[in-house]
mmCIF file of C-alpha atoms in Angstrom:
data_model
loop_
_atom_site.group_PDB
_atom_site.id
_atom_site.type_symbol
_atom_site.label_atom_id
_atom_site.label_comp_id
_atom_site.label_asym_id
_atom_site.label_seq_id
_atom_site.Cartn_x
_atom_site.Cartn_y
_atom_site.Cartn_z
ATOM 1 C CA MET A 28 -92.694 -5.501 -70.970
ATOM 2 C CA GLU A 29 -93.309 -8.294 -68.403
ATOM 3 C CA TYR A 30 -92.933 -11.837 -69.544
ATOM 4 C CA PRO A 31 -95.101 -14.499 -68.420
ATOM 5 C CA LYS A 32 -94.151 -16.606 -65.479
ATOM 6 C CA THR A 33 -92.844 -19.800 -66.840
ATOM 7 C CA ALA A 34 -89.999 -22.083 -65.820
ATOM 8 C CA ASP A 35 -88.193 -21.136 -68.976
ATOM 9 C CA ASN A 36 -88.537 -17.377 -68.261
ATOM 10 C CA ILE A 37 -87.365 -17.862 -64.775
ATOM 11 C CA PHE A 38 -84.413 -19.955 -65.866
ATOM 12 C CA SER A 39 -83.460 -17.485 -68.383
ATOM 13 C CA THR A 40 -83.560 -14.607 -65.906
ATOM 14 C CA LEU A 41 -81.512 -16.372 -63.301
ATOM 15 C CA ILE A 42 -78.989 -17.629 -65.821
ATOM 16 C CA THR A 43 -78.567 -14.159 -67.346
ATOM 17 C CA ALA A 44 -78.151 -12.669 -63.936
ATOM 18 C CA LYS A 45 -75.576 -15.102 -62.661
ATOM 19 C CA TYR A 46 -73.591 -15.589 -65.990
ATOM 20 C CA PRO A 47 -73.828 -12.476 -68.230
ATOM 21 C CA ALA A 48 -73.463 -13.425 -71.950
ATOM 22 C CA LYS A 49 -69.952 -12.068 -72.122
ATOM 23 C CA THR A 50 -69.046 -14.365 -69.355
ATOM 24 C CA GLU A 51 -70.586 -17.400 -71.025
ATOM 25 C CA SER A 52 -68.997 -16.465 -74.351
ATOM 26 C CA LYS A 53 -65.618 -16.261 -72.639
ATOM 27 C CA LEU A 54 -65.981 -19.709 -71.088
ATOM 28 C CA VAL A 55 -66.996 -21.247 -74.300
ATOM 29 C CA ASN A 56 -64.042 -19.772 -76.074
ATOM 30 C CA GLU A 57 -61.650 -20.835 -73.598
ATOM 31 C CA TYR A 58 -63.063 -24.377 -73.518
ATOM 32 C CA GLN A 59 -62.836 -24.588 -77.328
ATOM 33 C CA SER A 60 -59.287 -23.205 -77.256
ATOM 34 C CA ALA A 61 -58.198 -25.975 -74.752
ATOM 35 C CA THR A 62 -60.124 -28.663 -76.863
ATOM 36 C CA LEU A 63 -57.929 -27.455 -79.860
ATOM 37 C CA GLY A 64 -54.793 -27.481 -77.780
ATOM 38 C CA LEU A 65 -54.379 -23.770 -77.976
ATOM 39 C CA MET A 66 -54.656 -23.530 -74.166
ATOM 40 C CA ASP A 67 -53.943 -25.790 -71.218
ATOM 41 C CA GLU A 68 -56.574 -28.582 -70.426
ATOM 42 C CA SER A 69 -57.255 -26.707 -67.381
ATOM 43 C CA ALA A 70 -58.980 -24.051 -69.268
ATOM 44 C CA LYS A 71 -62.027 -26.527 -69.701
ATOM 45 C CA LYS A 72 -62.917 -26.774 -66.105
ATOM 46 C CA PRO A 73 -64.634 -23.377 -65.690
ATOM 47 C CA TYR A 74 -67.004 -24.094 -68.579
ATOM 48 C CA GLU A 75 -67.485 -27.632 -67.313
ATOM 49 C CA ASP A 76 -68.451 -26.119 -63.969
ATOM 50 C CA PHE A 77 -70.827 -23.699 -65.641
ATOM 51 C CA LEU A 78 -72.517 -26.376 -67.342
ATOM 52 C CA LYS A 79 -72.994 -28.315 -64.007
ATOM 53 C CA ASP A 80 -74.222 -25.217 -62.261
ATOM 54 C CA ARG A 81 -76.666 -24.635 -65.158
ATOM 55 C CA LEU A 82 -78.090 -28.051 -64.910
ATOM 56 C CA ALA A 83 -78.394 -27.679 -61.166
ATOM 57 C CA ILE A 84 -80.370 -24.506 -61.474
ATOM 58 C CA ARG A 85 -82.599 -25.854 -64.160
ATOM 59 C CA THR A 86 -83.439 -28.858 -62.050
ATOM 60 C CA MET A 87 -84.270 -26.581 -59.088
ATOM 61 C CA ILE A 88 -86.492 -24.243 -61.070
ATOM 62 C CA ASP A 89 -88.390 -27.297 -62.635
ATOM 63 C CA SER A 90 -89.097 -28.816 -59.344
ATOM 64 C CA ASP A 91 -90.188 -25.497 -57.743
ATOM 65 C CA CYS A 92 -92.446 -24.618 -60.717
ATOM 66 C CA GLU A 93 -93.944 -28.050 -60.627
ATOM 67 C CA THR A 94 -94.597 -27.596 -56.810
ATOM 68 C CA LEU A 95 -96.132 -24.065 -57.280
ATOM 69 C CA ASN A 96 -98.099 -25.099 -60.568
ATOM 70 C CA ILE A 97 -95.963 -22.737 -62.767
ATOM 71 C CA PRO A 98 -96.041 -23.721 -66.327
ATOM 72 C CA MET A 99 -92.695 -25.056 -67.756
ATOM 73 C CA ASP A 100 -93.435 -22.909 -71.136
ATOM 74 C CA LEU A 101 -96.167 -21.432 -73.066
#
């Protein structure tokens, strides 16, 4: 099945390719463990970097889709 080309679908495809669900889940778990004091504070950084990367990818996709007249969502 092919999904319609929208900014949301493109974003989802790129994020999943770069950060599989297991990777994202691991980052979240380590972040939460550090927040609870179960791990060192440095365990938060990989998840914070992931969030920054995610925002950068979203901004890039939104800009490209606007330029190319690709809808943001359905």
